PDB file of C-alpha atoms in Angstrom:
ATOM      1  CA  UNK A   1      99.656 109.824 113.273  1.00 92.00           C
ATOM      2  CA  UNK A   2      97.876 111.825 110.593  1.00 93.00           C
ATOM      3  CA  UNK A   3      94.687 112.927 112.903  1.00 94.00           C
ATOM      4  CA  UNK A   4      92.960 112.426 116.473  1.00 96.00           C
ATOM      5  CA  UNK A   5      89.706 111.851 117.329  1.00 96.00           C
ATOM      6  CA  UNK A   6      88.006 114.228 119.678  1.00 95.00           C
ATOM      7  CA  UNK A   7      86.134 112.894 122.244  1.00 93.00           C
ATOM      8  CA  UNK A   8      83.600 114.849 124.662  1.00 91.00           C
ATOM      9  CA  UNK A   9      83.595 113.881 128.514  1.00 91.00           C
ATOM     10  CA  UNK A  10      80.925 115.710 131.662  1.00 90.00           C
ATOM     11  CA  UNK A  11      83.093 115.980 134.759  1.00 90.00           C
ATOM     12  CA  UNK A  12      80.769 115.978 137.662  1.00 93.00           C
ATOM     13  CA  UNK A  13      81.286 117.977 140.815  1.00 93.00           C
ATOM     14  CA  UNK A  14      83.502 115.541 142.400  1.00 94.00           C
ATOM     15  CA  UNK A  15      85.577 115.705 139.451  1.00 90.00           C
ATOM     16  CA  UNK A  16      84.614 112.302 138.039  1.00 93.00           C
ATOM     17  CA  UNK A  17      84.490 111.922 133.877  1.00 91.00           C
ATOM     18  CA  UNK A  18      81.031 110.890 132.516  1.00 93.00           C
ATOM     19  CA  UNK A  19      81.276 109.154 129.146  1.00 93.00           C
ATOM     20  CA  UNK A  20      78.725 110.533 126.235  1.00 90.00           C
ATOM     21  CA  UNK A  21      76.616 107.622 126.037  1.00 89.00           C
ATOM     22  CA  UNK A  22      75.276 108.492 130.083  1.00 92.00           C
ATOM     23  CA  UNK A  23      74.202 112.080 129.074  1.00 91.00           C
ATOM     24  CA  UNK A  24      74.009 112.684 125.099  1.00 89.00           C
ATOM     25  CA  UNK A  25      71.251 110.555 125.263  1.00 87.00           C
ATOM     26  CA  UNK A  26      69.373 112.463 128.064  1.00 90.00           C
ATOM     27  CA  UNK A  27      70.481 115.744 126.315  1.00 90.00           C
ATOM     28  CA  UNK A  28      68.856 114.794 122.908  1.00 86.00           C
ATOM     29  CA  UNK A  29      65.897 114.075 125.008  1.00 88.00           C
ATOM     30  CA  UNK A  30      65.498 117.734 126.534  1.00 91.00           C
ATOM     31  CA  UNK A  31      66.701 119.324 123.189  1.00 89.00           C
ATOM     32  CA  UNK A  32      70.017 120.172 124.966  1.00 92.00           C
ATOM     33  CA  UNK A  33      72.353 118.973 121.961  1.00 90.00           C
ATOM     34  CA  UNK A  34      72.326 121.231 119.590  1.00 91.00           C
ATOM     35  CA  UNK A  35      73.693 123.581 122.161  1.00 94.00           C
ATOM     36  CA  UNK A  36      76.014 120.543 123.428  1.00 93.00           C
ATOM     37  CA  UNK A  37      77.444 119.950 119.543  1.00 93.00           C
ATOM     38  CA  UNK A  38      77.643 124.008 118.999  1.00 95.00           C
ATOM     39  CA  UNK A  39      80.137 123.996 122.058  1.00 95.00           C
ATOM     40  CA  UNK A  40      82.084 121.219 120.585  1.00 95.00           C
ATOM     41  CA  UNK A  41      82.845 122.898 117.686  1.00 96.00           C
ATOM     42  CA  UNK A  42      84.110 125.880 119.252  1.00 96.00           C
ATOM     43  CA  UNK A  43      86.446 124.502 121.025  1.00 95.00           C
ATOM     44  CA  UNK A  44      87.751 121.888 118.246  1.00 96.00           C
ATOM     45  CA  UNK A  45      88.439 125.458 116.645  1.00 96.00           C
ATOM     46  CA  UNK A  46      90.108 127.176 119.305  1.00 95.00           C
ATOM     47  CA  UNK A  47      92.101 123.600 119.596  1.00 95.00           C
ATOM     48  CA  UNK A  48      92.729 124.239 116.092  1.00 95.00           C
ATOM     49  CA  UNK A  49      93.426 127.541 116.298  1.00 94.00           C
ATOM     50  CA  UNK A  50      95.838 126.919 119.297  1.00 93.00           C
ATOM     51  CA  UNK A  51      97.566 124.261 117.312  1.00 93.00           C
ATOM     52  CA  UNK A  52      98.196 124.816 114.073  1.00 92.00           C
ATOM     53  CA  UNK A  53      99.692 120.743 112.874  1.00 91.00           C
ATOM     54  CA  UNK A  54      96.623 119.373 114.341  1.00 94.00           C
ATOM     55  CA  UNK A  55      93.793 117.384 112.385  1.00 96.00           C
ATOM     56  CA  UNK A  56      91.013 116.588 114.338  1.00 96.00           C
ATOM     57  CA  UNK A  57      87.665 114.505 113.767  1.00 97.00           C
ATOM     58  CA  UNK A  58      84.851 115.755 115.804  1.00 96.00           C
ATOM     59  CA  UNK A  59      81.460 113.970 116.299  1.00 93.00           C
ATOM     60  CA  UNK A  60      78.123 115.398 115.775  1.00 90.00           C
ATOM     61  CA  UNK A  61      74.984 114.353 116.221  1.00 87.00           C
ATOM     62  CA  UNK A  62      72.239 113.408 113.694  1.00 81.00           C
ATOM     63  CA  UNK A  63      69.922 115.813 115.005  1.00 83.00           C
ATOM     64  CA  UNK A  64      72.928 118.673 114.064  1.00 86.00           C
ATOM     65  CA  UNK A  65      72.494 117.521 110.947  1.00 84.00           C
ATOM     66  CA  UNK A  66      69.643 120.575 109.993  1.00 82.00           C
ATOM     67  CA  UNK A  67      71.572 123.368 112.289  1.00 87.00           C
ATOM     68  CA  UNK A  68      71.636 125.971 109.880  1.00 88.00           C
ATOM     69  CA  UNK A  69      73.124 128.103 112.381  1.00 91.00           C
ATOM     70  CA  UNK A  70      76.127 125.297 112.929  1.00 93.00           C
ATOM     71  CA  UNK A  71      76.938 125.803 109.462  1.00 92.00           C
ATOM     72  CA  UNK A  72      76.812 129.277 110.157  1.00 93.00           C
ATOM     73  CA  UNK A  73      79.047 129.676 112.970  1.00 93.00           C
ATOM     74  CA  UNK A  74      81.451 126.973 111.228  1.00 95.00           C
ATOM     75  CA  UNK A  75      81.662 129.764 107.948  1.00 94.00           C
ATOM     76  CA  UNK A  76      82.094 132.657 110.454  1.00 94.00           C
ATOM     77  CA  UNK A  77      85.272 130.841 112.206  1.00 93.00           C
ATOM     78  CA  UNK A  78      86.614 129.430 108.767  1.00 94.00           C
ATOM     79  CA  UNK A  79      86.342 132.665 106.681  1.00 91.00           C
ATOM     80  CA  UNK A  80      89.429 134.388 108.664  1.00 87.00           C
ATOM     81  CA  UNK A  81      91.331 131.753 107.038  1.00 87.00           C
ATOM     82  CA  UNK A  82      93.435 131.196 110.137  1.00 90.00           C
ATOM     83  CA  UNK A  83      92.211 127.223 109.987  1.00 95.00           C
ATOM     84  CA  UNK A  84      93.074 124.912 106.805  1.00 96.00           C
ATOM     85  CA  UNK A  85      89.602 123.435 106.451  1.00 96.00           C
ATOM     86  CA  UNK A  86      90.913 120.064 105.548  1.00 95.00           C
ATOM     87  CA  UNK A  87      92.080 120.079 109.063  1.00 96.00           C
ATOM     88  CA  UNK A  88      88.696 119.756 110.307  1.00 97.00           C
ATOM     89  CA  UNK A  89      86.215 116.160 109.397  1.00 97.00           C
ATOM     90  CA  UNK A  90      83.181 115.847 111.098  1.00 95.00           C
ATOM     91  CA  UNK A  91      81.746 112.151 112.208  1.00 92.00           C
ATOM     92  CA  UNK A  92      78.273 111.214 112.055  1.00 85.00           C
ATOM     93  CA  UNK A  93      77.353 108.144 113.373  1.00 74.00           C
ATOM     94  CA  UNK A  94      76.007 106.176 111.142  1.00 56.00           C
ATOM     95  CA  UNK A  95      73.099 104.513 113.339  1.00 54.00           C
ATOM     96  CA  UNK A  96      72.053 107.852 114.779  1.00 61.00           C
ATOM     97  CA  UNK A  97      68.767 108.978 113.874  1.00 55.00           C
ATOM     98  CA  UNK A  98      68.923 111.536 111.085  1.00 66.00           C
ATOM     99  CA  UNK A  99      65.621 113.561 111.067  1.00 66.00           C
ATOM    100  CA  UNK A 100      65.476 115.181 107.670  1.00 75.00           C
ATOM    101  CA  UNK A 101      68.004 113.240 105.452  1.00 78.00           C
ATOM    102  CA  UNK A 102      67.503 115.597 102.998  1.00 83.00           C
ATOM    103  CA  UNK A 103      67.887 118.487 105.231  1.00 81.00           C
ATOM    104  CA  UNK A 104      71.410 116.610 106.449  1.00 81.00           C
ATOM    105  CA  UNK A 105      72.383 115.760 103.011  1.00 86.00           C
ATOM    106  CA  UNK A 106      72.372 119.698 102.594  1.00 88.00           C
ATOM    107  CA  UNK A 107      73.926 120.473 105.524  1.00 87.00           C
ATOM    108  CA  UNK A 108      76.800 118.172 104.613  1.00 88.00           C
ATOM    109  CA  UNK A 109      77.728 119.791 100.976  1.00 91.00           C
ATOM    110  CA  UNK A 110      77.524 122.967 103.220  1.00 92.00           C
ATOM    111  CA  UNK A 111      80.517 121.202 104.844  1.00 92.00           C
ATOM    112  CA  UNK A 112      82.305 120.097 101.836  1.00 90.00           C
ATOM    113  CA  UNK A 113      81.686 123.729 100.224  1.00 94.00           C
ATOM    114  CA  UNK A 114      83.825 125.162 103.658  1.00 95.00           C
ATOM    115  CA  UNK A 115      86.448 122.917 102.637  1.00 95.00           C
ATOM    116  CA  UNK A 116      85.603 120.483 105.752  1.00 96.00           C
ATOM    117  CA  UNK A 117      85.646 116.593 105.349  1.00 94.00           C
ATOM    118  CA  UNK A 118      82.679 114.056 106.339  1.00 93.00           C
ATOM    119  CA  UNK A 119      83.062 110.592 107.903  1.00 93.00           C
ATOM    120  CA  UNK A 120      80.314 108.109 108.360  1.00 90.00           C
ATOM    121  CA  UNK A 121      81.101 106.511 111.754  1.00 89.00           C
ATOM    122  CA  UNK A 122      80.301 102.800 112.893  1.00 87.00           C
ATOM    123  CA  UNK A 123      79.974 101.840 109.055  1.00 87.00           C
ATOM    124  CA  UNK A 124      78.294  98.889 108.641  1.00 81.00           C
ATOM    125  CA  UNK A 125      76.800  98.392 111.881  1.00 76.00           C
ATOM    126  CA  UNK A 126      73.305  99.154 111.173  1.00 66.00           C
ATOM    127  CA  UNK A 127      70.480  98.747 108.217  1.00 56.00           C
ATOM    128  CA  UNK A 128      71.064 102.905 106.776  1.00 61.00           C
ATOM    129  CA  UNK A 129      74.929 102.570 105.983  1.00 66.00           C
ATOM    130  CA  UNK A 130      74.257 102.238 102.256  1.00 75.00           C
ATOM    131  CA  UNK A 131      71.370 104.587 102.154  1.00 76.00           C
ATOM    132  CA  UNK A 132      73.205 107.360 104.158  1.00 77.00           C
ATOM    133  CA  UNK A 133      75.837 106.515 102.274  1.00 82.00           C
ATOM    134  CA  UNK A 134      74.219 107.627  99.206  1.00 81.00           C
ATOM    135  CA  UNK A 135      72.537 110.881 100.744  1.00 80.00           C
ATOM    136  CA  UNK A 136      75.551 112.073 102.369  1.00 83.00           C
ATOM    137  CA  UNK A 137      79.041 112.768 100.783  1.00 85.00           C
ATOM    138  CA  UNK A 138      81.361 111.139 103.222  1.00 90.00           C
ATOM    139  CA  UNK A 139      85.092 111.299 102.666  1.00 94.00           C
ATOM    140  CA  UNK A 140      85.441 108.450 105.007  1.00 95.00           C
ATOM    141  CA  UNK A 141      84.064 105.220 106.016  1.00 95.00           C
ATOM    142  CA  UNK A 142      84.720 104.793 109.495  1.00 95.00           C
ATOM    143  CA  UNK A 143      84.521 100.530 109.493  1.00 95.00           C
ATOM    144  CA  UNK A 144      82.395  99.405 113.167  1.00 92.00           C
ATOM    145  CA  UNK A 145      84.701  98.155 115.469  1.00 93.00           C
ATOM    146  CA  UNK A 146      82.545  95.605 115.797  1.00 93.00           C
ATOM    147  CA  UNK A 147      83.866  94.068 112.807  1.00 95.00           C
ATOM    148  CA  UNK A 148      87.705  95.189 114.286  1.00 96.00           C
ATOM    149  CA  UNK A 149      88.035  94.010 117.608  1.00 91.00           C
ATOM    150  CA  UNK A 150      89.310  90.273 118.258  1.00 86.00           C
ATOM    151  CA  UNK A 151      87.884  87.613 118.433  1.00 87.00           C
ATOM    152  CA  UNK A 152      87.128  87.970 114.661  1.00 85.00           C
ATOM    153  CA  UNK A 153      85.123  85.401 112.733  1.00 91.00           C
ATOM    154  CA  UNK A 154      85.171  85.032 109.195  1.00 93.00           C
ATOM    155  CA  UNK A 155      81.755  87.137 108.680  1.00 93.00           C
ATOM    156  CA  UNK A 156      83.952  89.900 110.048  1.00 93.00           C
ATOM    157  CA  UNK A 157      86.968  89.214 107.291  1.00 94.00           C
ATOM    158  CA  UNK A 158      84.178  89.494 104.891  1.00 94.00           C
ATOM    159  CA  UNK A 159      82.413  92.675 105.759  1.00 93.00           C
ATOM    160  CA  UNK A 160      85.812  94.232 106.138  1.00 95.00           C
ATOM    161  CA  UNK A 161      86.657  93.543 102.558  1.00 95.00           C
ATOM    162  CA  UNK A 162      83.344  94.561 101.425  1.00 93.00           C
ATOM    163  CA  UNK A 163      83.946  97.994 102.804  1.00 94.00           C
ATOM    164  CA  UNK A 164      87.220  97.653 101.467  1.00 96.00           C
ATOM    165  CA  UNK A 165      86.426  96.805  97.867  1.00 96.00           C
ATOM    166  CA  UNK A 166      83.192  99.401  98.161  1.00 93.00           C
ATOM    167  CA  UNK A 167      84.940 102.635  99.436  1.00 95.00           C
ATOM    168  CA  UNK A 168      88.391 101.896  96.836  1.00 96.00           C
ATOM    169  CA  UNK A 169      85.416 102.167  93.734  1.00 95.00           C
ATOM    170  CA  UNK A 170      83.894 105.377  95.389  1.00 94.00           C
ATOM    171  CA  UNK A 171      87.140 106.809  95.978  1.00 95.00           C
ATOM    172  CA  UNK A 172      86.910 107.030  99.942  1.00 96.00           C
ATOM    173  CA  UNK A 173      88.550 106.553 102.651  1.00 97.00           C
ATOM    174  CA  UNK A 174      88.547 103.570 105.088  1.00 97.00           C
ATOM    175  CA  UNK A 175      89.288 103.818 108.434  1.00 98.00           C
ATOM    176  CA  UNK A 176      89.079 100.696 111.031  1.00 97.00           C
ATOM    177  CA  UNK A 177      88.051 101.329 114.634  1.00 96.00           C
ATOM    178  CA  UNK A 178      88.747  99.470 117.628  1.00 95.00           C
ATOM    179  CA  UNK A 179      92.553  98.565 117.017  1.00 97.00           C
ATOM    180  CA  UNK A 180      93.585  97.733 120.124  1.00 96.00           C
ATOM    181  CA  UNK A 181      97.089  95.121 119.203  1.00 95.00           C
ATOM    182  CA  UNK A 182      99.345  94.569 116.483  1.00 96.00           C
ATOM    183  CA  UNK A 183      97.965  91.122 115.775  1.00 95.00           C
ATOM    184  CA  UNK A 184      94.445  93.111 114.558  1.00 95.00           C
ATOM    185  CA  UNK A 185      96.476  96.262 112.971  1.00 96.00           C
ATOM    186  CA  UNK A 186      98.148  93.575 111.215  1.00 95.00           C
ATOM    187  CA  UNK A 187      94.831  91.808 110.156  1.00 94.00           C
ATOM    188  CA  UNK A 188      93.456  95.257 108.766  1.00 96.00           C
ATOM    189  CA  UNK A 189      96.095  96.730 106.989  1.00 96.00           C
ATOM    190  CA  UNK A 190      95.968  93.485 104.824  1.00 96.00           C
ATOM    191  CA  UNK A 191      92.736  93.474 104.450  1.00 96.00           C
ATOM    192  CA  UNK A 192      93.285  96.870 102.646  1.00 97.00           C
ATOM    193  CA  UNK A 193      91.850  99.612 105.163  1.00 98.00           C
ATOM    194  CA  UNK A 194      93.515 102.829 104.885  1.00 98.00           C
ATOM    195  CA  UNK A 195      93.804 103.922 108.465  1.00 98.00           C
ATOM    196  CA  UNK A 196      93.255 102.942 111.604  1.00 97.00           C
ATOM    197  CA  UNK A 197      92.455 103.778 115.111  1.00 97.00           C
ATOM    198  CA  UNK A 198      92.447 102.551 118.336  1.00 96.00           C
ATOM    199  CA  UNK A 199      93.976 101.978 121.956  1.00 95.00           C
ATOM    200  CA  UNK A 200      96.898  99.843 119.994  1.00 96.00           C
ATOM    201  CA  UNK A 201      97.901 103.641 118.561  1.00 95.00           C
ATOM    202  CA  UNK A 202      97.075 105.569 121.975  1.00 92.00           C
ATOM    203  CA  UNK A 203      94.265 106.424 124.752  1.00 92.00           C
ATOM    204  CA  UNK A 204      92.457 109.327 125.039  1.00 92.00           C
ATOM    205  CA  UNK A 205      94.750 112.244 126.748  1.00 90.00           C
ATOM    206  CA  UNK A 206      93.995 115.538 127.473  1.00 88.00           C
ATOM    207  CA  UNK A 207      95.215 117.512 124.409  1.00 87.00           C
ATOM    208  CA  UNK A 208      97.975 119.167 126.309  1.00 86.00           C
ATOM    209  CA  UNK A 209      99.017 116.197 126.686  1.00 89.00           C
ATOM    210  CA  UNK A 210      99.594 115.139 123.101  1.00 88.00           C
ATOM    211  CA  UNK A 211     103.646 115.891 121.796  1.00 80.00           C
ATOM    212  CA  UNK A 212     103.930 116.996 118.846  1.00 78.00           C
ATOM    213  CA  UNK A 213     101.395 119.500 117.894  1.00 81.00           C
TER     214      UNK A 213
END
């Protein structure tokens, strides 16, 4: 394991876990998420903090992607020099709406000049991967799992080593999603993908629940 995913749940008042795609939504909508992706990061750095072998990847939003005072807060937390910056790669997903690319294209070489790493997530699934993929200087290419997940075709095979052949001559890194047996972790790792993710490797825990941090 050389990094975890972290991944944002609402409990309600009965104690119940609400995945992100029944609120995010609704919280984009009332202008909530800025506020939402600010909290995130605070407590992937405490996490960090608290930790000090972990790498995490945290999600943002595309509307984050102009939050001047994000980058900000990030600089503030990062300047004590308590958290290796390299521990810390932010996801954006790839077919989330982006406002301003330009103003996100700055934001992320804000990131890179913190020391922090940027992954485009769901690569491939949607018409802007090669566009954002020019505006934005992702470290990784997070490969849909779309693509991942059996039953695979042979359109699958072949967008796979697209990515494959694309991100090895821009010098990234690949990462498949959705691994969820060996038969698929197999599949990708001779296709060429670099890492991988997915229940196959682990479901999500509470951190303290993770051994070995």
């Amino acid at each position: 394991v050389v990094m975890y995913e972290a991944l944002v749940r609402k409990r309600t008042r009965e104690g119940e876990l609400v995945l992100p795609g029944e609120f995010l939504g609704a919280a984009e909508h009332l202008g909530l998420i800025h506020e939402i992706d600010r909290w995130v990061v605070r407590t992937a750095l405490g996490l960090l903090e608290a930790h000090p072998t972990l790498r995490l990847m945290v999600n943002l939003s595309g509307k984050s992607l102009d939050d001047i005072s994000l980058l900000e807060l990030l600089g503030s937390r990062l300047s004590g020099g308590t958290i290796e910056p390299r521990r810390l790669t932010f996801e954006v997903t790839e077919t989330s709406a982006i406002v301003d690319v330009e103003a996100a294209r700055r934001f992320s070489d804000g990131l890179q000049g913190l020391g922090c790493d940027l992954a485009l997530d769901d690569f491939g699934a949607g018409f802007g991967s090669f566009s954002y993929l020019k505006q934005l200087p992702a470290t990784y290419l997070k490969i849909d799992g779309e693509f991942v997940a059996a039953p695979r075709s042979q359109t699958d095979d072949v967008v796979i080593d697209a990515v494959v052949s694309l991100a090895r001559a821009l010098d990234k890194t690949t990462v498949a999603e959705h691994v969820e047996s060996e038969e698929t972790f197999g599949r990708v790792k001779e296709a060429g993908v670099d890492l991988a993710q997915g229940f196959h490797f682990g479901r999500p825990v509470p951190v303290e629940q993770i051994s070995g941090i």
